[in-house]
Tab-separated table of C-alpha atoms in Angstrom:
chain	number	residue	atom	x	y	z
A	1	MET	CA	-28.573	-71.758	7.195
A	2	SER	CA	-25.512	-72.137	9.417
A	3	ALA	CA	-24.797	-70.002	12.478
A	4	VAL	CA	-21.993	-68.286	10.592
A	5	GLU	CA	-24.294	-67.415	7.701
A	6	ALA	CA	-26.965	-66.162	10.092
A	7	GLU	CA	-24.528	-63.824	11.796
A	8	ALA	CA	-22.872	-62.595	8.594
A	9	SER	CA	-24.039	-59.324	7.104
A	10	PRO	CA	-24.947	-59.223	3.390
A	11	MET	CA	-22.033	-58.085	1.257
A	12	ARG	CA	-21.800	-57.127	-2.388
A	13	ALA	CA	-19.529	-59.409	-4.392
A	14	VAL	CA	-17.451	-56.483	-5.720
A	15	ASP	CA	-16.819	-55.266	-2.161
A	16	ALA	CA	-15.755	-58.734	-1.062
A	17	ILE	CA	-13.336	-58.906	-3.996
A	18	GLU	CA	-11.750	-55.579	-3.032
A	19	ARG	CA	-11.434	-56.735	0.566
A	20	TYR	CA	-9.756	-59.946	-0.578
A	21	LEU	CA	-7.321	-58.092	-2.841
A	22	VAL	CA	-6.302	-55.811	0.023
A	23	VAL	CA	-5.461	-58.869	2.101
A	24	ARG	CA	-3.495	-60.430	-0.755
A	25	SER	CA	-1.646	-57.131	-1.312
A	26	ALA	CA	-0.273	-57.365	2.218
A	27	GLU	CA	1.493	-60.589	1.163
A	28	LYS	CA	3.551	-58.529	-1.339
A	29	PRO	CA	2.781	-60.438	-4.542
A	30	SER	CA	4.108	-59.002	-7.788
A	31	SER	CA	1.995	-56.393	-9.558
A	32	HIS	CA	1.396	-58.920	-12.355
A	33	THR	CA	0.096	-61.525	-9.883
A	34	LEU	CA	-2.247	-59.049	-8.212
A	35	ALA	CA	-3.539	-57.887	-11.594
A	36	ALA	CA	-4.171	-61.534	-12.555
A	37	TYR	CA	-6.212	-62.065	-9.361
A	38	ARG	CA	-8.351	-59.053	-10.209
A	39	ARG	CA	-8.877	-60.150	-13.815
A	40	ASP	CA	-9.897	-63.654	-12.777
A	41	LEU	CA	-12.335	-62.468	-10.116
A	42	THR	CA	-13.954	-59.696	-12.131
A	43	GLY	CA	-13.959	-61.771	-15.313
A	44	VAL	CA	-15.990	-64.622	-13.857
A	45	LEU	CA	-18.175	-62.178	-11.931
A	46	GLY	CA	-18.868	-60.450	-15.251
A	47	CYS	CA	-20.073	-63.777	-16.656
A	48	VAL	CA	-22.420	-64.143	-13.675
A	49	ALA	CA	-23.745	-60.618	-14.220
A	50	GLN	CA	-24.254	-61.201	-17.926
A	51	GLY	CA	-26.158	-64.413	-17.243
A	52	ARG	CA	-28.442	-62.645	-14.779
A	53	GLY	CA	-28.863	-59.534	-16.910
A	54	CYS	CA	-27.433	-57.106	-14.357
A	55	GLU	CA	-24.266	-55.210	-13.467
A	56	ARG	CA	-21.430	-56.649	-11.380
A	57	ALA	CA	-22.130	-54.104	-8.632
A	58	GLU	CA	-25.670	-55.484	-8.249
A	59	LEU	CA	-24.498	-58.987	-7.289
A	60	TRP	CA	-24.377	-60.157	-3.684
A	61	LEU	CA	-22.282	-62.982	-2.318
A	62	GLU	CA	-25.425	-64.981	-1.668
A	63	ASP	CA	-26.073	-64.886	-5.429
A	64	LEU	CA	-22.878	-66.857	-6.075
A	65	THR	CA	-24.161	-70.383	-5.619
A	66	GLY	CA	-22.480	-73.484	-6.949
A	67	GLY	CA	-24.868	-73.726	-9.870
A	68	VAL	CA	-24.446	-70.064	-10.797
A	69	LEU	CA	-20.655	-70.293	-10.688
A	70	ARG	CA	-20.684	-73.537	-12.667
A	71	GLN	CA	-22.524	-71.789	-15.511
A	72	ALA	CA	-20.325	-68.682	-15.202
A	73	PHE	CA	-17.164	-70.761	-15.511
A	74	ALA	CA	-18.584	-72.526	-18.546
A	75	ASP	CA	-19.127	-69.121	-20.168
A	76	PHE	CA	-15.715	-67.905	-19.000
A	77	ALA	CA	-14.001	-70.997	-20.455
A	78	SER	CA	-15.616	-70.680	-23.876
A	79	GLU	CA	-13.164	-67.983	-24.988
A	80	ARG	CA	-10.085	-68.866	-22.934
A	81	ALA	CA	-7.322	-71.444	-22.778
A	82	ALA	CA	-7.569	-74.235	-20.234
A	83	SER	CA	-4.580	-72.822	-18.338
A	84	SER	CA	-6.428	-69.514	-17.851
A	85	VAL	CA	-9.523	-71.332	-16.586
A	86	VAL	CA	-7.447	-73.376	-14.112
A	87	ARG	CA	-5.816	-70.206	-12.792
A	88	ALA	CA	-9.234	-68.513	-12.425
A	89	TRP	CA	-10.602	-71.566	-10.626
A	90	SER	CA	-7.705	-71.454	-8.153
A	91	THR	CA	-8.218	-67.721	-7.638
A	92	TRP	CA	-11.919	-68.157	-6.899
A	93	ASN	CA	-11.259	-71.121	-4.638
A	94	GLY	CA	-8.778	-69.018	-2.660
A	95	PHE	CA	-11.257	-66.136	-2.600
A	96	PHE	CA	-14.008	-68.268	-1.058
A	97	GLY	CA	-11.534	-69.936	1.287
A	98	PHE	CA	-10.750	-66.457	2.604
A	99	LEU	CA	-14.456	-65.601	2.960
A	100	VAL	CA	-15.131	-68.812	4.885
A	101	ALA	CA	-12.154	-68.196	7.192
A	102	GLU	CA	-13.403	-64.650	7.857
A	103	GLY	CA	-16.915	-65.869	8.645
A	104	ILE	CA	-18.385	-63.886	5.763
A	105	VAL	CA	-19.913	-66.957	4.090
A	106	GLY	CA	-20.738	-70.377	5.451
A	107	GLY	CA	-19.201	-72.545	2.749
A	108	ASN	CA	-17.176	-72.699	-0.449
A	109	PRO	CA	-19.365	-73.227	-3.563
A	110	MET	CA	-16.345	-73.934	-5.767
A	111	SER	CA	-16.671	-77.638	-4.971
A	112	ALA	CA	-19.571	-77.603	-7.441
A	113	VAL	CA	-17.324	-76.273	-10.253
A	114	ARG	CA	-15.133	-78.864	-11.953
A	115	ARG	CA	-11.519	-77.854	-12.355
A	116	PRO	CA	-10.110	-78.462	-15.863
A	117	ARG	CA	-7.269	-80.950	-16.144
A	118	LEU	CA	-4.151	-79.755	-17.893
A	119	GLN	CA	-1.704	-81.885	-19.805
A	120	PRO	CA	1.899	-81.068	-18.881
A	121	ALA	CA	3.195	-78.457	-21.293
A	122	GLU	CA	5.865	-79.613	-23.705
A	123	PRO	CA	9.171	-77.751	-23.309
A	124	LYS	CA	9.878	-75.303	-26.121
A	125	PRO	CA	13.620	-74.619	-26.066
A	126	LEU	CA	15.499	-72.799	-28.794
A	127	LEU	CA	15.735	-75.047	-31.850
A	128	GLY	CA	19.145	-76.126	-33.036
A	129	GLU	CA	21.996	-77.781	-31.177
A	130	ASP	CA	24.282	-74.731	-31.168
A	131	THR	CA	21.700	-71.937	-31.179
A	132	PRO	CA	22.545	-70.578	-27.672
A	133	GLU	CA	26.235	-70.398	-28.599
A	134	GLN	CA	25.486	-68.689	-31.907
A	135	LEU	CA	23.215	-66.223	-30.146
A	136	LEU	CA	25.766	-65.221	-27.503
A	137	GLU	CA	28.677	-65.046	-29.928
A	138	ALA	CA	26.676	-62.835	-32.300
A	139	LEU	CA	25.715	-60.503	-29.462
A	140	ALA	CA	29.317	-60.310	-28.238
A	141	ALA	CA	30.328	-59.338	-31.766
A	142	GLY	CA	27.853	-56.445	-31.702
A	143	CYS	CA	25.251	-57.911	-34.048
A	144	ARG	CA	22.401	-55.867	-32.586
A	145	LYS	CA	22.387	-52.656	-34.624
A	146	ALA	CA	20.371	-50.419	-32.309
A	147	ARG	CA	20.437	-46.618	-32.310
A	148	ASP	CA	22.067	-46.743	-28.904
A	149	PRO	CA	23.849	-50.124	-28.823
A	150	TRP	CA	24.758	-51.710	-25.520
A	151	PRO	CA	26.165	-55.182	-26.228
A	152	GLU	CA	27.437	-55.668	-22.654
A	153	ARG	CA	23.894	-55.363	-21.318
A	154	ASP	CA	22.335	-57.456	-24.085
A	155	ILE	CA	24.655	-60.421	-23.669
A	156	ALA	CA	24.386	-60.235	-19.867
A	157	VAL	CA	20.574	-60.467	-20.061
A	158	LEU	CA	20.558	-63.394	-22.500
A	159	ALA	CA	23.337	-65.287	-20.721
A	160	LEU	CA	21.686	-64.795	-17.324
A	161	ALA	CA	18.441	-66.288	-18.629
A	162	LEU	CA	20.181	-69.169	-20.407
A	163	LEU	CA	22.300	-70.104	-17.388
A	164	THR	CA	19.853	-69.668	-14.508
A	165	GLY	CA	16.476	-70.493	-16.052
A	166	LEU	CA	14.876	-67.502	-14.356
A	167	ARG	CA	11.348	-66.490	-15.292
A	168	SER	CA	10.799	-63.031	-16.762
A	169	ALA	CA	9.288	-61.656	-13.544
A	170	GLU	CA	12.144	-63.110	-11.502
A	171	MET	CA	14.750	-61.463	-13.710
A	172	LEU	CA	12.998	-58.101	-13.567
A	173	ALA	CA	12.818	-58.275	-9.765
A	174	LEU	CA	16.574	-58.782	-9.344
A	175	ARG	CA	18.621	-56.110	-7.593
A	176	VAL	CA	22.369	-55.674	-7.813
A	177	ASP	CA	22.707	-57.142	-4.328
A	178	SER	CA	20.715	-60.211	-5.435
A	179	LEU	CA	24.160	-61.492	-6.422
A	180	GLY	CA	26.116	-62.651	-3.414
A	181	GLY	CA	28.845	-65.002	-2.263
A	182	ARG	CA	32.590	-65.187	-2.672
A	183	PRO	CA	34.205	-64.737	-6.099
A	184	GLY	CA	34.006	-68.025	-7.951
A	185	GLU	CA	31.101	-69.197	-5.795
A	186	ARG	CA	28.508	-66.542	-6.554
A	187	ARG	CA	24.788	-67.178	-6.311
A	188	VAL	CA	21.734	-65.305	-7.515
A	189	ARG	CA	18.934	-64.921	-4.987
A	190	ALA	CA	15.616	-64.958	-6.859
A	191	LEU	CA	12.083	-64.356	-5.626
A	192	GLY	CA	9.821	-66.860	-7.336
A	193	LYS	CA	6.145	-67.696	-7.447
A	194	GLY	CA	4.307	-67.654	-4.150
A	195	GLY	CA	7.034	-65.547	-2.567
A	196	ARG	CA	9.425	-68.512	-2.516
A	197	VAL	CA	13.103	-67.588	-2.586
A	198	ARG	CA	15.739	-69.782	-4.194
A	199	SER	CA	19.487	-69.408	-4.503
A	200	LEU	CA	20.975	-70.271	-7.884
A	201	PRO	CA	24.688	-70.943	-8.442
A	202	ILE	CA	26.503	-69.123	-11.229
A	203	GLU	CA	29.938	-69.917	-12.553
A	204	PRO	CA	32.864	-67.461	-13.017
A	205	PRO	CA	32.264	-66.795	-16.758
A	206	LEU	CA	28.747	-65.496	-16.080
A	207	GLU	CA	29.939	-63.664	-12.974
A	208	GLU	CA	32.596	-61.852	-15.040
A	209	LEU	CA	30.089	-61.068	-17.764
A	210	ILE	CA	27.738	-59.416	-15.270
A	211	GLU	CA	30.598	-57.446	-13.720
A	212	THR	CA	31.614	-56.218	-17.183
A	213	TYR	CA	28.022	-55.126	-17.797
A	214	LEU	CA	27.863	-53.262	-14.462
A	215	ARG	CA	31.132	-51.446	-15.205
A	216	SER	CA	29.809	-50.438	-18.628
A	217	ARG	CA	26.656	-49.195	-16.929
A	218	GLU	CA	28.584	-46.934	-14.572
A	219	THR	CA	30.574	-45.560	-17.509
A	220	ARG	CA	27.459	-45.119	-19.605
A	221	PHE	CA	25.460	-43.144	-17.018
A	222	GLY	CA	28.255	-41.718	-14.868
A	223	VAL	CA	26.596	-42.987	-11.699
A	224	GLN	CA	27.918	-45.606	-9.304
A	225	VAL	CA	25.722	-48.693	-9.151
A	226	ARG	CA	24.264	-49.376	-5.698
A	227	GLY	CA	23.184	-52.679	-4.237
A	228	THR	CA	19.526	-51.697	-4.099
A	229	ASP	CA	19.434	-50.665	-7.775
A	230	PRO	CA	17.700	-52.910	-10.331
A	231	LEU	CA	20.186	-55.347	-11.802
A	232	LEU	CA	18.772	-55.036	-15.324
A	233	VAL	CA	18.088	-51.587	-16.746
A	234	ASP	CA	16.947	-50.078	-20.036
A	235	ASN	CA	18.888	-47.624	-22.193
A	236	ARG	CA	17.823	-44.751	-19.926
A	237	GLY	CA	19.168	-46.424	-16.811
A	238	GLU	CA	15.721	-47.251	-15.434
A	239	GLY	CA	14.705	-50.696	-14.253
A	240	LEU	CA	13.866	-52.944	-17.182
A	241	ARG	CA	10.158	-53.777	-17.437
A	242	ARG	CA	8.315	-56.721	-18.930
A	243	GLY	CA	7.661	-55.111	-22.310
A	244	GLY	CA	11.215	-53.819	-22.524
A	245	LEU	CA	12.655	-57.237	-21.709
A	246	GLN	CA	10.514	-58.920	-24.346
A	247	TYR	CA	11.508	-56.325	-26.945
A	248	LEU	CA	15.196	-56.667	-26.068
A	249	VAL	CA	15.120	-60.466	-26.349
A	250	ARG	CA	13.125	-60.357	-29.597
A	251	GLN	CA	15.614	-57.936	-31.144
A	252	CYS	CA	18.550	-60.067	-30.019
A	253	TYR	CA	17.017	-63.105	-31.710
A	254	LYS	CA	16.403	-61.091	-34.860
A	255	HIS	CA	19.852	-59.523	-35.199
A	256	ALA	CA	21.614	-62.768	-34.273
A	257	GLY	CA	19.714	-64.498	-37.076
A	258	VAL	CA	18.021	-67.109	-34.860
A	259	HIS	CA	14.487	-65.708	-34.746
A	260	ASP	CA	13.231	-68.654	-36.799
A	261	ARG	CA	14.437	-71.055	-34.079
A	262	VAL	CA	12.129	-69.670	-31.382
A	263	ALA	CA	8.731	-71.264	-30.750
A	264	ARG	CA	5.885	-68.837	-31.215
A	265	GLY	CA	4.888	-67.005	-28.050
A	266	THR	CA	7.906	-68.035	-25.977
A	267	LEU	CA	10.609	-65.313	-26.228
A	268	VAL	CA	12.143	-65.173	-22.715
A	269	HIS	CA	10.552	-68.480	-21.728
A	270	ALA	CA	12.399	-70.206	-24.582
A	271	LEU	CA	15.627	-69.370	-22.737
A	272	ARG	CA	14.271	-70.947	-19.537
A	273	HIS	CA	13.232	-74.064	-21.444
A	274	THR	CA	16.655	-74.222	-23.097
A	275	PHE	CA	18.309	-74.039	-19.667
A	276	ALA	CA	16.246	-76.936	-18.317
A	277	THR	CA	16.462	-79.059	-21.444
A	278	ARG	CA	20.239	-78.767	-21.633
A	279	LEU	CA	20.660	-79.692	-17.990
A	280	ALA	CA	18.455	-82.736	-18.527
A	281	GLU	CA	20.455	-83.788	-21.567
A	282	ASP	CA	23.710	-83.387	-19.646
A	283	GLY	CA	22.691	-85.566	-16.716
A	284	ALA	CA	21.022	-83.416	-14.034
A	285	SER	CA	18.376	-85.180	-11.934
A	286	VAL	CA	14.718	-84.279	-11.919
A	287	THR	CA	15.098	-83.109	-8.318
A	288	GLU	CA	17.906	-80.714	-9.194
A	289	ILE	CA	16.005	-79.413	-12.222
A	290	MET	CA	12.980	-78.873	-9.996
A	291	ARG	CA	15.016	-76.874	-7.485
A	292	LEU	CA	16.828	-74.802	-10.080
A	293	LEU	CA	13.596	-73.918	-11.892
A	294	GLY	CA	11.671	-73.196	-8.695
A	295	HIS	CA	8.982	-75.807	-9.351
A	296	THR	CA	6.960	-76.997	-6.366
A	297	SER	CA	6.464	-80.545	-7.616
A	298	VAL	CA	8.488	-83.133	-9.465
A	299	ALA	CA	5.684	-83.465	-12.003
A	300	SER	CA	6.329	-79.938	-13.294
A	301	SER	CA	9.930	-80.844	-14.088
A	302	GLN	CA	9.382	-84.402	-15.312
A	303	SER	CA	8.972	-83.343	-18.932
A	304	TYR	CA	12.617	-82.249	-18.926
A	305	ILE	CA	14.318	-85.187	-17.330
A	306	ASP	CA	14.156	-88.807	-16.211
A	307	VAL	CA	17.795	-89.531	-15.429
A	308	THR	CA	19.956	-89.882	-12.303
A	309	ALA	CA	20.814	-87.389	-9.577
A	310	SER	CA	23.774	-85.009	-9.290
A	311	ALA	CA	24.665	-82.085	-7.052
A	312	GLN	CA	22.950	-78.752	-7.695
A	313	ARG	CA	26.124	-76.872	-8.543
A	314	GLU	CA	27.313	-79.694	-10.771
A	315	ALA	CA	23.948	-79.510	-12.533
A	316	ALA	CA	24.371	-75.809	-13.180
A	317	ARG	CA	28.054	-76.165	-14.128
A	318	SER	CA	27.277	-78.874	-16.683
A	319	ASN	CA	25.336	-76.423	-18.880
A	320	ARG	CA	27.221	-76.310	-22.185
A	321	THR	CA	26.422	-72.627	-22.649
A	322	TYR	CA	29.194	-71.802	-20.194
A	323	GLY	CA	31.628	-72.945	-22.873
A	324	VAL	CA	30.975	-69.968	-25.114
A	325	LEU	CA	31.401	-67.540	-22.207
A	326	ARG	CA	34.757	-69.095	-21.367
A	327	ARG	CA	35.892	-68.738	-24.978
A	328	LEU	CA	34.693	-65.135	-25.127
A	329	SER	CA	36.473	-64.358	-21.853
A	330	GLU	CA	39.721	-65.902	-23.110
A	331	GLY	CA	39.388	-63.870	-26.274
A	332	ASP	CA	39.050	-60.622	-24.285
A	333	GLU	CA	42.151	-61.453	-22.232
A	334	GLY	CA	44.181	-62.136	-25.351
A	335	ALA	CA	43.153	-58.871	-27.021
């Protein structure tokens, strides 16, 4: 037994988990990220408890040896996808890294648990060469027959996703003042995974589309939009949430007649994949794709692209989806 272990007081595993989550909360992760940490920690701990025939609350940190965790992860993995097991492994490795740093345990037993290897996921963009254009044009024409239609909001949401590649959580976290810069050179400031911030260029057609949506919002609710307000809201004027965003996107696909061109289980992520795939096809470099998507390694972006470099704004500007916004804008001016 090491000196650290000798000095450390016994601690229940559930108490150590709560202590760890408090520390992680101070880093301001999203609510979804914090919930995922809790699920991963309690899920594997539940497998340990089941294997030992006891309750989670009866387990002590000293019970969590390498061999015990190896068996628990095998049980945990039997009913879950490899990606979920990898995430849980990382969560537990971070958990024990924290305990070692705090002097609560003397070592990290996760070295005894093999981490699954994942094959890079294949991109799943919208099927069909002109599907993004058809989708946006149908929405602009008012295809979504909702009880309380709001085409300005719908097309702004879909176009924003198609032309920035933002993740769902990143879109939901946007505030009105997340858009900054001079007219014609606007950027969207997005908070990504791990608290990393990136600044994404948007072109005038998307900028005008968002401004049209914000004006319609003020008219709709009779309240001036403030910089600290959520950028995307539901039909009651409240910040759009994950379920609401998924429903909105699903309904847009359905009413635009392109629901059969969306890979199962993608929804909003299909728009992100379409963004990256189109940039790759139009000549953006893997480095620029990596930066625009907020990936931390080239490997994550390699499935989209293997061609030469170009400037970040040129990469964003080259997206063909801007063409339909320009045509729609010209049509509005001529009306």
